[in-house]
Coordinates of C-alpha atoms in Angstrom, one line a residue:
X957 CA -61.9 175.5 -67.1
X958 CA -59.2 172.5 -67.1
X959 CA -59.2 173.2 -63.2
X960 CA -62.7 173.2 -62.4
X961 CA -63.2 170.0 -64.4
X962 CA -60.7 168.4 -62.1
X963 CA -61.9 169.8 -59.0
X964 CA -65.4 168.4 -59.5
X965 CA -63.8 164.7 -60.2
X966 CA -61.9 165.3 -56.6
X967 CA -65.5 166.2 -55.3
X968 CA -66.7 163.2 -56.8
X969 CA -64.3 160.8 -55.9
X970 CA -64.3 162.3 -52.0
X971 CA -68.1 161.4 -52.2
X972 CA -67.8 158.2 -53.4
X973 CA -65.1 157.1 -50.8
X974 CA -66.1 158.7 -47.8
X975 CA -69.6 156.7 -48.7
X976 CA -67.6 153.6 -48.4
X977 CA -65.7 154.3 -45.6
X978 CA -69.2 155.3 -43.7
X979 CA -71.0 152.3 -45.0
X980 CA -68.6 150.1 -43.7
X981 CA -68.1 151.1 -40.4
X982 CA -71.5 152.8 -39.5
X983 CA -72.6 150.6 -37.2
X984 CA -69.3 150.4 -34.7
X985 CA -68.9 153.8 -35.3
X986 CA -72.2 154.5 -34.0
X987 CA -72.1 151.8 -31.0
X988 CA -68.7 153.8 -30.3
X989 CA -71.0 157.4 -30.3
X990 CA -74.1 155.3 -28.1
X991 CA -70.8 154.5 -25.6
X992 CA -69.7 158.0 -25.0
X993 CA -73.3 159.3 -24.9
X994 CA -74.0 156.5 -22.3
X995 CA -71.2 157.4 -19.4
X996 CA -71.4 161.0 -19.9
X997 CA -74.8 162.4 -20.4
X998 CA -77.4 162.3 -17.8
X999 CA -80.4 159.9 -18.9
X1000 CA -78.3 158.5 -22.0
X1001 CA -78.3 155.1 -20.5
X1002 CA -82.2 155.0 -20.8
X1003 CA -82.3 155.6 -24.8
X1004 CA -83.3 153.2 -27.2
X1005 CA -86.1 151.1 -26.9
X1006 CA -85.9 150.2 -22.8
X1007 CA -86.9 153.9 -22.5
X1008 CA -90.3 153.1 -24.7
X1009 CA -91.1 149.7 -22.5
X1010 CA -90.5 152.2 -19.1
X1011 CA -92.7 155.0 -20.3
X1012 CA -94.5 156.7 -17.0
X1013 CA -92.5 154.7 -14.6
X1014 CA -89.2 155.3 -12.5
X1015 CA -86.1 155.6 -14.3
X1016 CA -83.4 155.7 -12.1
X1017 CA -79.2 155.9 -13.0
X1018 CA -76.5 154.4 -10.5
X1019 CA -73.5 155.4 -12.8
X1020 CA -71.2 153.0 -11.6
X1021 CA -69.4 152.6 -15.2
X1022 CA -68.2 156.3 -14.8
X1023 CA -66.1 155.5 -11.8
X1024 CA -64.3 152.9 -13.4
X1025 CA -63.7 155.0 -16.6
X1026 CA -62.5 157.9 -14.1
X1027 CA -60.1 156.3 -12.7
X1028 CA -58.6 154.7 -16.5
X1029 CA -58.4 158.7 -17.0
X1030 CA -56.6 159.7 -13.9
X1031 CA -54.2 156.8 -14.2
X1032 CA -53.0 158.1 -17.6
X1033 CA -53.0 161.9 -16.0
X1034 CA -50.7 160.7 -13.5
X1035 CA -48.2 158.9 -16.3
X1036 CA -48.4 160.6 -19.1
X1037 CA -47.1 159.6 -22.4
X1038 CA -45.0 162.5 -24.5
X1039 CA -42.3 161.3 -27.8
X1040 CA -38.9 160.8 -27.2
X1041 CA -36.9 161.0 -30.6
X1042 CA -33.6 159.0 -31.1
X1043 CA -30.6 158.5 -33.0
X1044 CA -31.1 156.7 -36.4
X1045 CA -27.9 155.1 -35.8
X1046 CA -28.4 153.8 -32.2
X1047 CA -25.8 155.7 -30.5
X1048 CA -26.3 157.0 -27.2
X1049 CA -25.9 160.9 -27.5
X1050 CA -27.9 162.8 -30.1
X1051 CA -27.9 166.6 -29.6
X1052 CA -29.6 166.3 -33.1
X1053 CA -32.2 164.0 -30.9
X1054 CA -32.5 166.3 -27.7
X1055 CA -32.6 169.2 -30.0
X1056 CA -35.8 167.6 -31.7
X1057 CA -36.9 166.8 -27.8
X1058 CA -36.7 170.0 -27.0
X1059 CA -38.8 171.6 -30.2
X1060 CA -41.5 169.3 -29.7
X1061 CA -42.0 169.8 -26.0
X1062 CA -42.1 173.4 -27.0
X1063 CA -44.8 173.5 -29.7
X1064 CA -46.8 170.9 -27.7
X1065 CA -46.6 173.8 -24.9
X1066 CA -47.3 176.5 -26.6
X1067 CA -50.0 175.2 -28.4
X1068 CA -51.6 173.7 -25.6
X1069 CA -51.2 170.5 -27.1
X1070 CA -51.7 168.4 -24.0
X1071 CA -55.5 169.3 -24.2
X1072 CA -55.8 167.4 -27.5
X1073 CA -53.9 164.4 -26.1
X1074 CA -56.1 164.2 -22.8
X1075 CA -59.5 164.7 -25.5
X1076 CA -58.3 162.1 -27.9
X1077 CA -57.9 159.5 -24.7
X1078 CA -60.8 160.1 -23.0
X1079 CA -62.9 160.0 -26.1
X1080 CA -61.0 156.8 -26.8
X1081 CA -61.7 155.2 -23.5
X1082 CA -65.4 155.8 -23.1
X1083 CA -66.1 155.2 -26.5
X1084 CA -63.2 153.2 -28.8
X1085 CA -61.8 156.2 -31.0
X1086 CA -59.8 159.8 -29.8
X1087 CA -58.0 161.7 -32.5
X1088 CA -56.1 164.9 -32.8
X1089 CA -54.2 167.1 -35.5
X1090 CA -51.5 168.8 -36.7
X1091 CA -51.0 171.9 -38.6
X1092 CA -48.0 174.0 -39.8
X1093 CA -49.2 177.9 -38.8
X1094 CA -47.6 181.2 -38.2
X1095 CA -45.6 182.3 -35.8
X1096 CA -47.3 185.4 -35.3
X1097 CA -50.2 186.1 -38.0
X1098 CA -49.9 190.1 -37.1
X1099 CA -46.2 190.3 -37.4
X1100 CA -45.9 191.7 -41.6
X1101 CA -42.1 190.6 -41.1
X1102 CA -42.4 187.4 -39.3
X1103 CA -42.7 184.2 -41.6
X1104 CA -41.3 181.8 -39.3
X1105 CA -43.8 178.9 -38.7
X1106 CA -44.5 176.8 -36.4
X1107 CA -46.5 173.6 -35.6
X1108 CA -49.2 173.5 -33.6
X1109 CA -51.7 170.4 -32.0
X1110 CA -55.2 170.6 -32.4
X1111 CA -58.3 168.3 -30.9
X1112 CA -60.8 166.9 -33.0
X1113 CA -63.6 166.5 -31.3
X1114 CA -66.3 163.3 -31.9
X1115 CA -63.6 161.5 -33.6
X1116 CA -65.9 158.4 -33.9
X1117 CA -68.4 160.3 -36.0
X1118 CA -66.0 162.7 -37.8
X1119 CA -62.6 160.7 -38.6
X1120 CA -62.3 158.7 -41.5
X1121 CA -59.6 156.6 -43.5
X1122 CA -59.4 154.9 -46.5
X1123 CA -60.6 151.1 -45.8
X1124 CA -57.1 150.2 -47.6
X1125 CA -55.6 151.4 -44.6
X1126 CA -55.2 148.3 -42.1
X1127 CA -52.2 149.7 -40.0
X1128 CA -53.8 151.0 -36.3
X1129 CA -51.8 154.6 -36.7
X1130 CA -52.7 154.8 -40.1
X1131 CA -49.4 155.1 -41.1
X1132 CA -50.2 153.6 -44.6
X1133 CA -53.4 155.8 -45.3
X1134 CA -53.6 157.4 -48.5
X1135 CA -57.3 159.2 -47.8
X1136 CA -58.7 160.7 -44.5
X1137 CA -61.5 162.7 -44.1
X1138 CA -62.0 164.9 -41.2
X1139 CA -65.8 166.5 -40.7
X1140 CA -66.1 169.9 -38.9
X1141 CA -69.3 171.7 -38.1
X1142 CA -70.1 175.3 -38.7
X1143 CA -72.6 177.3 -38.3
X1144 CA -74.5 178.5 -41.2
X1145 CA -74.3 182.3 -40.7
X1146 CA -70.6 181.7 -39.9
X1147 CA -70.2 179.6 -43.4
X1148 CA -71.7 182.1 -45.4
X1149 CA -69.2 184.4 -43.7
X1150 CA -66.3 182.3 -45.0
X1151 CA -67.5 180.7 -47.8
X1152 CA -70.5 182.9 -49.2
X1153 CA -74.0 181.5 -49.5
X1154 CA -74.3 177.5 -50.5
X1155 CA -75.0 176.1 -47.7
X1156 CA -74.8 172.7 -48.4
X1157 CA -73.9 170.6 -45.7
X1158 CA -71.1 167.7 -45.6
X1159 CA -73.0 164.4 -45.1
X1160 CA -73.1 163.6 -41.5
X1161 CA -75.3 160.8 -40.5
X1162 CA -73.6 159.6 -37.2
X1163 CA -74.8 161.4 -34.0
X1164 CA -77.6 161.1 -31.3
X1165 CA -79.3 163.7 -29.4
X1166 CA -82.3 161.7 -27.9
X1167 CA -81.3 163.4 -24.4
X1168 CA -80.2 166.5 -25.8
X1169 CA -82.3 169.7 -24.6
X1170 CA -80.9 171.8 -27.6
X1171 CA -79.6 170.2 -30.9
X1172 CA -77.9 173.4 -32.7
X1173 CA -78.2 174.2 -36.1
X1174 CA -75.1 173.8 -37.7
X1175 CA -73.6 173.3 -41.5
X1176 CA -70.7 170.4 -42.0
X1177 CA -67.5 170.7 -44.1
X1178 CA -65.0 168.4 -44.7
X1179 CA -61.2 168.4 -44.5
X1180 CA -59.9 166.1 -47.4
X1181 CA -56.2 164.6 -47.1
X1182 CA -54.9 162.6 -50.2
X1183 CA -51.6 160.8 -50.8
X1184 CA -49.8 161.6 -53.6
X1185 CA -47.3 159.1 -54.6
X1186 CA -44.4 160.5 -57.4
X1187 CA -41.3 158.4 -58.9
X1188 CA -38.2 160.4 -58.7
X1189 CA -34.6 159.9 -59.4
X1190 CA -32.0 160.9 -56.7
X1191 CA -28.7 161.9 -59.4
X1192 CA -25.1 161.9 -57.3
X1193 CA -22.3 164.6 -59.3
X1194 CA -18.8 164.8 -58.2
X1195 CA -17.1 168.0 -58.5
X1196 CA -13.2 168.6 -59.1
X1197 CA -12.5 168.3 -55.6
X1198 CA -14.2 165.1 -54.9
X1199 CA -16.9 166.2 -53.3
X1200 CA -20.5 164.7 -53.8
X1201 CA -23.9 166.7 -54.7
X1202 CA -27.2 165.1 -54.7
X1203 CA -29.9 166.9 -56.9
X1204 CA -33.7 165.1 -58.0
X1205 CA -33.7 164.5 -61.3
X1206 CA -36.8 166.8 -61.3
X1207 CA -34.8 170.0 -60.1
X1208 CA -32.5 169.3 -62.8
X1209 CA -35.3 169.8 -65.9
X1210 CA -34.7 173.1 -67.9
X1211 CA -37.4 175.2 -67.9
X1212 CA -37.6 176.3 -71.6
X1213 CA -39.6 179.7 -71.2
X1214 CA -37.5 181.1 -68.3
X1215 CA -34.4 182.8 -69.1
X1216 CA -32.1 182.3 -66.0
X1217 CA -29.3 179.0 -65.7
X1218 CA -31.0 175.4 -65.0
X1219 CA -29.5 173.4 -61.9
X1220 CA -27.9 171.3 -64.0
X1221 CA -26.4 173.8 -66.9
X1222 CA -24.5 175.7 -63.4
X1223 CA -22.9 171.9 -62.4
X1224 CA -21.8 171.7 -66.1
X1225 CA -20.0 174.7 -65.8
X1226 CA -19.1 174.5 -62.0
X1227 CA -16.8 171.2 -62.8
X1228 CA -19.6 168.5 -61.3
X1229 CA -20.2 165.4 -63.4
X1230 CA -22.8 162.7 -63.0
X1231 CA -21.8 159.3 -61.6
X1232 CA -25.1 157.8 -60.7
X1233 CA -29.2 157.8 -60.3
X1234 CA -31.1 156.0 -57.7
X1235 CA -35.1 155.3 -58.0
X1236 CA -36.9 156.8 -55.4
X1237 CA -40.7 157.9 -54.5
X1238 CA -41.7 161.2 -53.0
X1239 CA -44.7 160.8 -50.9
X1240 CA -46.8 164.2 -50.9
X1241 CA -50.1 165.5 -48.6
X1242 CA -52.7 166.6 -50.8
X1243 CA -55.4 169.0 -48.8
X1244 CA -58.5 170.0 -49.7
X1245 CA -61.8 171.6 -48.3
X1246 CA -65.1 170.7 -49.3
X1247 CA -68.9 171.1 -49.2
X1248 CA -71.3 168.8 -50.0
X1249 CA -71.9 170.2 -53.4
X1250 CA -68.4 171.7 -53.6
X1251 CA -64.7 172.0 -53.1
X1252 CA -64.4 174.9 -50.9
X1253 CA -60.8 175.7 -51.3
X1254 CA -58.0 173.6 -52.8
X1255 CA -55.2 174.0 -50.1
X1256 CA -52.5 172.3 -51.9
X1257 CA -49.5 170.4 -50.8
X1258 CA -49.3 171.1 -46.9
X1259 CA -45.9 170.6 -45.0
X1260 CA -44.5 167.2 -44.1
X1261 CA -45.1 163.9 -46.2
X1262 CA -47.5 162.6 -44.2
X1263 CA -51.3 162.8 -43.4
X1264 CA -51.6 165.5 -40.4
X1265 CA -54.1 163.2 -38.3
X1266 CA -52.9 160.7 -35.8
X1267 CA -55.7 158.6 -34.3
X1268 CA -56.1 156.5 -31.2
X1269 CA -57.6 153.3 -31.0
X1270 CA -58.3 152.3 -26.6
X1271 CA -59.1 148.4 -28.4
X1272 CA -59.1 147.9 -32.2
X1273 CA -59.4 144.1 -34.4
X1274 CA -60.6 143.1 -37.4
X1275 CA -63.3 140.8 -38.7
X1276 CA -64.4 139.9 -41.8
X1277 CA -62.2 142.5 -43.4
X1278 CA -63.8 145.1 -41.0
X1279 CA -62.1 147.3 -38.3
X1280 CA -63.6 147.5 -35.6
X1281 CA -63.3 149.4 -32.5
X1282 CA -64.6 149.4 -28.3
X1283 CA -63.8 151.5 -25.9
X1284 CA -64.1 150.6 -21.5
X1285 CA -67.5 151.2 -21.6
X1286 CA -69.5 149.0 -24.2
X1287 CA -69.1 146.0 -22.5
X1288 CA -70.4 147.2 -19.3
X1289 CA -73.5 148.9 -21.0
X1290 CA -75.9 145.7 -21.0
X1291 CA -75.0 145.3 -17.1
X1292 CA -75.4 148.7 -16.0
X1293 CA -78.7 148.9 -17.9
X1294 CA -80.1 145.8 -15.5
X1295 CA -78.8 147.0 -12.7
X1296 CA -81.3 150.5 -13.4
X1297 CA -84.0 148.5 -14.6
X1298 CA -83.5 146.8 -11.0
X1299 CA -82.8 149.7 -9.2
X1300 CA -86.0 151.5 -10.5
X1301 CA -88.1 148.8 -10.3
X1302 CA -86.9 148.3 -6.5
X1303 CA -87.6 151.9 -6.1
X1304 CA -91.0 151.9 -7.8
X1305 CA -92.0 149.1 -4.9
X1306 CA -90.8 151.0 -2.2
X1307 CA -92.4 154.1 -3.2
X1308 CA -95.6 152.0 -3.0
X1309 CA -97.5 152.3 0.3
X1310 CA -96.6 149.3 2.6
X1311 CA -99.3 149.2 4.9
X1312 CA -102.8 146.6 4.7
X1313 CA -105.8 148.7 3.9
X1314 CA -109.1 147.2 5.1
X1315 CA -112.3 146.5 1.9
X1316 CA -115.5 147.6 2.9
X1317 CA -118.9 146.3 1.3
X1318 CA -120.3 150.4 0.7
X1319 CA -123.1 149.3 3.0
X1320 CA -120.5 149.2 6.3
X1321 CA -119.6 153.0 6.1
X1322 CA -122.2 154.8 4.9
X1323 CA -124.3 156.5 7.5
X1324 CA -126.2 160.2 7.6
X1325 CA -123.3 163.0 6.6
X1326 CA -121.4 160.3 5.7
X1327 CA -119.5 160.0 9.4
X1328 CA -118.1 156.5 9.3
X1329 CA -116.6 157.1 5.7
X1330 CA -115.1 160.2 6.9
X1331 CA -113.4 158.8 10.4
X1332 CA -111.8 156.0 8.2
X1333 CA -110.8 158.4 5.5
X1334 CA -109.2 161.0 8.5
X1335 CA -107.4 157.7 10.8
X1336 CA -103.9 157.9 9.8
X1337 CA -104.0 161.8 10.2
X1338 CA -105.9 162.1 13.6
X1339 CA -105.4 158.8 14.9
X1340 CA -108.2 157.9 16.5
X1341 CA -108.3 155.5 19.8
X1342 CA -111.3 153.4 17.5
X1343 CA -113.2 153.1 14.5
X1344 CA -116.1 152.3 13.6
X1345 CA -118.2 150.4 11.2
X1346 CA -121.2 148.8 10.4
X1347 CA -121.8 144.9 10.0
X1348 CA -123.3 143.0 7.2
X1349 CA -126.3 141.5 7.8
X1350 CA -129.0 139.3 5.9
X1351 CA -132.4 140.2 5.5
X1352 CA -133.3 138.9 8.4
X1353 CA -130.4 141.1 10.6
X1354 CA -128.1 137.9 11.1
X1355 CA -124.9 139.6 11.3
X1356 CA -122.5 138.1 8.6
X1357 CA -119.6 139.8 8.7
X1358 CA -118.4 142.7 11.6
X1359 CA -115.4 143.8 10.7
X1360 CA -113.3 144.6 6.9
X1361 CA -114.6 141.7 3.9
X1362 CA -110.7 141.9 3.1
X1363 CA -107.3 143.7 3.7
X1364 CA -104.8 144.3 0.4
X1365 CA -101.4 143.2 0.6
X1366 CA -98.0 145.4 0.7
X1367 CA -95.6 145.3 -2.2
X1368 CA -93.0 142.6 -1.9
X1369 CA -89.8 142.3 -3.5
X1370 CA -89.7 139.4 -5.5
X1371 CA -87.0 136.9 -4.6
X1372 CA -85.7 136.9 -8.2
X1373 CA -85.6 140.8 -8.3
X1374 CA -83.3 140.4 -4.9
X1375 CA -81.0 137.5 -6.2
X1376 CA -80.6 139.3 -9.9
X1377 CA -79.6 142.9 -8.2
X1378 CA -77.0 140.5 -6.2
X1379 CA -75.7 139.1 -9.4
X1380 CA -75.7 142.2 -11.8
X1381 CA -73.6 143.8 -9.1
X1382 CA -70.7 141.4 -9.1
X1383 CA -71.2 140.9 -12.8
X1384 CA -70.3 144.8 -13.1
X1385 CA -67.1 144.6 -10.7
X1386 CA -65.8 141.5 -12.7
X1387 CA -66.2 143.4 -15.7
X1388 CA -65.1 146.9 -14.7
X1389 CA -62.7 145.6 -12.2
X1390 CA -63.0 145.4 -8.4
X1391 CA -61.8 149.4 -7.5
X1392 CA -62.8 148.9 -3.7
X1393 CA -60.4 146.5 -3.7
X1394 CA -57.8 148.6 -4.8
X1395 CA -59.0 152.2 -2.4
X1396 CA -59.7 149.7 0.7
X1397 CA -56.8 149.3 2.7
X1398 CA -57.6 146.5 4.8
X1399 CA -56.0 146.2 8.7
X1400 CA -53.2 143.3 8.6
X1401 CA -52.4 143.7 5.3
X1402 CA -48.7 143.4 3.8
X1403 CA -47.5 145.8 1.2
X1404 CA -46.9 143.0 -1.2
X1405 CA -50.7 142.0 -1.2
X1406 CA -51.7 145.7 -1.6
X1407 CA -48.9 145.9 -4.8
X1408 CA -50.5 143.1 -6.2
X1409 CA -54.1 144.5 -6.3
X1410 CA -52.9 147.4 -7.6
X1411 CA -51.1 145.7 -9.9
X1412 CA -54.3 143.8 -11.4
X1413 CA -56.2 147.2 -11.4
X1414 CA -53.3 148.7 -13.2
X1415 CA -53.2 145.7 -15.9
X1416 CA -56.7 146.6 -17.1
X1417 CA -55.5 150.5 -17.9
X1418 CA -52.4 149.1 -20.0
X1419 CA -53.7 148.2 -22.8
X1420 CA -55.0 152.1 -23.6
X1421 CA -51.7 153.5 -22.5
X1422 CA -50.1 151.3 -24.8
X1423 CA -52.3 151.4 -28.0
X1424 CA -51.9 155.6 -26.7
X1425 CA -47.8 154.7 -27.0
X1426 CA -48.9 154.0 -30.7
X1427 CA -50.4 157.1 -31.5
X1428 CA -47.7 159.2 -29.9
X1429 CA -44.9 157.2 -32.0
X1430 CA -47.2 158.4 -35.5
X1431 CA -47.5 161.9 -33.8
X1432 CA -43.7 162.2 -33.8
X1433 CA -43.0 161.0 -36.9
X1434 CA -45.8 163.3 -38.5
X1435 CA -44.2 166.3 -36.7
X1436 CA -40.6 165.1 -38.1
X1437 CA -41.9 165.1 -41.2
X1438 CA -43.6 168.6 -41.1
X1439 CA -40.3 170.0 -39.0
X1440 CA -38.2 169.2 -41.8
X1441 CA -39.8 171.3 -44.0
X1442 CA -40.5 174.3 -42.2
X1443 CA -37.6 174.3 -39.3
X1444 CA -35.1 172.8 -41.9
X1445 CA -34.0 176.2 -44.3
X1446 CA -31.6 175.4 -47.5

C-alpha cells in the first residue's frame, strides 16, 4: 500500500513538471516542429493562414531551403564526428583509453548506432533539436546462460515534440539535468498488449498534420528519468601489511535480520583498521514508465549515473530565462514563403490567356442560325482568311461603329512583382549562403579563390558540427558511466 501511495506522488509530480517544462517552451518547440514540417513535406510551406488567403488559386513550391539544408547534411556525412576517450592524467599512451575506443566503436556498430547520430543531426538542422539514447540490454535475450550486457544507441524520433528536461537544467548537454521526460507513441491494440486495457494517453500537445493524408491513431507513454542525489562516506582501512581498502560507509551497515558476517565485522577480524572518512555524493538514475493516469512500470535504478539521453542543439540561447532553440531552416521560412507567393502568382498570370479579344454590342453578331457568332467563336481553331461582322447603326442607318466597340487587355506582370522576385531571390542566397558559388568552377580561377569560397560555405556548417562535438562529449561520458557498471565486474 506504502508503494502505491508513493508511486501516485511520482505520477503526480511527473505531471506537474512535465506541464512546466511544456508551458514554457511550447511555442519554440512548436516553431522547431513547423521547421521540419516546412523543408520536408510536400505543401507544408503553404500551412497556416497564407494557405486560407490563397484558397482556389495556384500554389506553387520552389524548395530552395532543402538544398542548402542538403548539403549542411552531406557535409557532416563526409566528417563525421565519433568520441575519442583519453587519459585522466594527460599522458600520451592509454591502453586503458584505446581499450574504451575500441568498446565504443563496437557497440556503436553493432547497434547501428550511426543511424541515431545522422537522425538526431538532421532533425537538429532543419528544425533546432536531434536527440538519441542509450540503454544497457542483453547480449543475447535467447541465450538462458548469457548475462553479459551490452550498450546499445537508440534514435528518438521528433525530439522537438518528445524530449524534455527539467527547466533547472541550463547546461546545452544537459549534463546537470535532474528530470527528463521522453514521450513514445503506441498504438492502442499494441498497449493493451503490454500494458492491459487503460488506455490513457501521455499528454502530447505538440504536432501538426495539416498536410498529412493519414494521421494514425496512436496511444502516448512516457519514459521518466529522475536524479537521485545520496550523501555517502568513502571509509579508507589499512591492513597488517599496509595496504589500503576503501569500502562506503553504507556497505559497511550490519544488517540485523541476516545471519551471515557484515563487511566490516570480516575487516575486524582480517587485521584492517580505520584511518579515515571522506564525504561524498552518489548520483543515481531513477526510471520510470508512465501513462497518463498511471505509472506503468517502475524500472528502478538503471546502469550508469547519469540520465541515458544526450540531446543536440544545431543553435541554442537564452532569453528571459527561456531556452530557446533554431535550426537552418527558420530563418529562411518567411523568404521562401514570398518567393511561392511570387512564383504562383507569376504563374497564375501566365496561365492567363495573353491574347486581345474583340467586345461586340450583341447586335454585331447575331444573324439567322446564329453564323457570325459562330465564325468568331470557331477563328482560332479554323483560321479563317476573314471575319465578319455587322456595324452599329442609328435609326436612321448612319453607321457608328464597323468594327469591335473594344479589345481586353493581356495580363501584365507588375513591375513590383518583377523587382520583389529579384530581391527575395538574393535575400534567400544571403541567408542560406551562395551554394552556386561554391559548385561553379569558374574559367581563370586560382585554387586559393576556390579554397576561400569553400571556406565561407563551410563556416556556415560549423557551428552544427560543433554544438554536435557537444553532444558526442555527453554521449561518451554517459556510456563511461553505464560501462563501468556493466563491463567493470568486482
Amino acid at each position: 500500500m506504502r508503494q502505491t501511495e508513493k508511486l501516485k506522488k511520482i505520477h503526480a509530480k511527473a505531471l506537474t513538471g512535465f506541464d512546466a517544462v511544456q508551458s514554457a517552451s511550447y511555442d519554440m518547440r512548436k516553431l522547431c516542429l513547423t521547421a521540419r514540417r516546412f523543408v520536408s513535406i510536400p505543401g507544408a510551406q503553404w500551412e497556416g493562414a497564407l494557405q486560407q488567403q490563397f484558397e482556389n488559386k495556384p500554389k506553387f513550391e520552389v524548395n530552395k531551403v532543402w538544398g542548402s539544408v542538403q548539403r549542411i547534411f552531406s557535409e557532416y556525412r563526409n566528417n563525421r564526428v565519433t568520441v575519442d576517450f583519453l587519459p585522466s592524467d594527460g599522458s600520451p599512451d592509454d591502453k586503458l583509453a584505446d581499450v574504451c575506443d575500441g568498446l565504443f566503436r563496437a557497440d556503436v556498430e553493432a547497434s547501428g548506432g550511426q543511424q541515431a547520430f545522422d537522425n538526431a543531426f538532421e532533425e537538429g538542422v532543419s528544425g533546432g533539436i536531434g536527440a538519441w539514447r542509450l540503454c544497457a540490454e542483453y547480449e543475447d535475450d535467447e541465450d538462458e546462460e548469457n548475462d553479459k550486457q551490452r550498450i546499445r544507441f537508440h534514435p528518438i524520433y521528433d525530439a522537438d515534440s518528445s524530449v524534455y528536461f527539467d527547466l533547472d537544467a541550463k547546461k546545452q548537454d544537459k549534463s546537470d539535468a535532474r528530470e527528463c521526460w521522453v514521450i513514445t507513441s503506441m498504438s492502442p491494440d499494441a498497449y493493451a498488449a503490454e500494458w492491459g486495457e487503460d488506455p490513457a494517453s501521455f499528454d502530447k500537445t505538440i504536432s501538426g498534420v495539416q498536410w498529412d493524408w493519414y494521421s494514425p491513431d496512436v496511444v502516448y507513454i512516457a519514459e521518466y528519468y529522475v536524479m537521485e542525489h545520496e550523501k555517502d562516506e568513502v571509509v579508507t582501512f589499512v591492513g597488517l601489511d599496509g595496504q589500503e581498502r576503501k569500502v562506503l560507509a553504507s556497505e559497511l551497515e550490519e544488517d540485523e535480520e541476516s545471519d551471515e558476517i557484515s563487511l566490516a565485522q570480516e575487516l575486524a577480524s582480517t587485521g584492517f583498521t580505520e584511518t579515515k572518512r571522506k564525504p561524498i555524493k552518489r548520483k543515481r538514475c531513477h526510471k520510470y514508465i508512465l501513462s497518463g493516469s498511471r505509472i506503468l512500470e517502475d524500472c528502478g535504478i538503471i546502469a550508469g549515473n547519469c540520465i541515458p539521453i544526450i540531446p543536440f542543439y544545431a543553435k541554442r540561447w537564452f532569453i528571459d530565462n527561456v531556452e530557446r532553440c533554431a535550426g537552418h531552416v527558420q530563418n529562411a521560412m518567411d523568404a521562401q514563403r514570398l518567393l511561392n507567393m511570387q512564383l504562383s502568382k507569376l504563374a497564375e498570370i501566365a496561365a492567363t490567356s495573353n491574347a486581345s479579344k474583340p467586345i461586340f454590342d450583341p447586335s454585331q453578331i447575331a444573324s439567322e442560325g446564329n453564323v457570325l457568332a459562330e465564325m468568331w467563336r470557331n477563328d482560332p481553331i479554323k483560321n479563317y482568311p476573314y471575319l465578319m461582322a455587322k456595324a452599329l447603326r442609328q435609326e436612321d442607318q448612319t453607321i457608328v461603329q464597323t468594327g469591335p466597340v473594344a479589345y481586353t487587355q493581356p495580363p501584365q506582370v507588375p513591375p513590383a512583382l518583377a523587382a520583389l522576385t529579384q530581391f527575395t531571390a538574393e535575400t534567400m542566397s544571403e541567408i542560406l549562403g551562395n551554394q552556386q558559388a561554391g559548385e561553379e568552377l569558374m574559367a581563370n580561377t586560382s585554387g586559393k579563390a576556390v579554397e576561400l569560397v569553400q571556406d565561407k560555405l563551410d563556416m556556415q556548417v560549423f557551428i552544427y558540427t560543433d554544438n554536435f562535438r557537444i553532444a558526442m562529449k555527453r554521449c561518451g561520458e554517459v556510456w563511461l558511466g553505464m560501462a563501468r557498471a556493466i563491463y567493470v565486474e568486482e
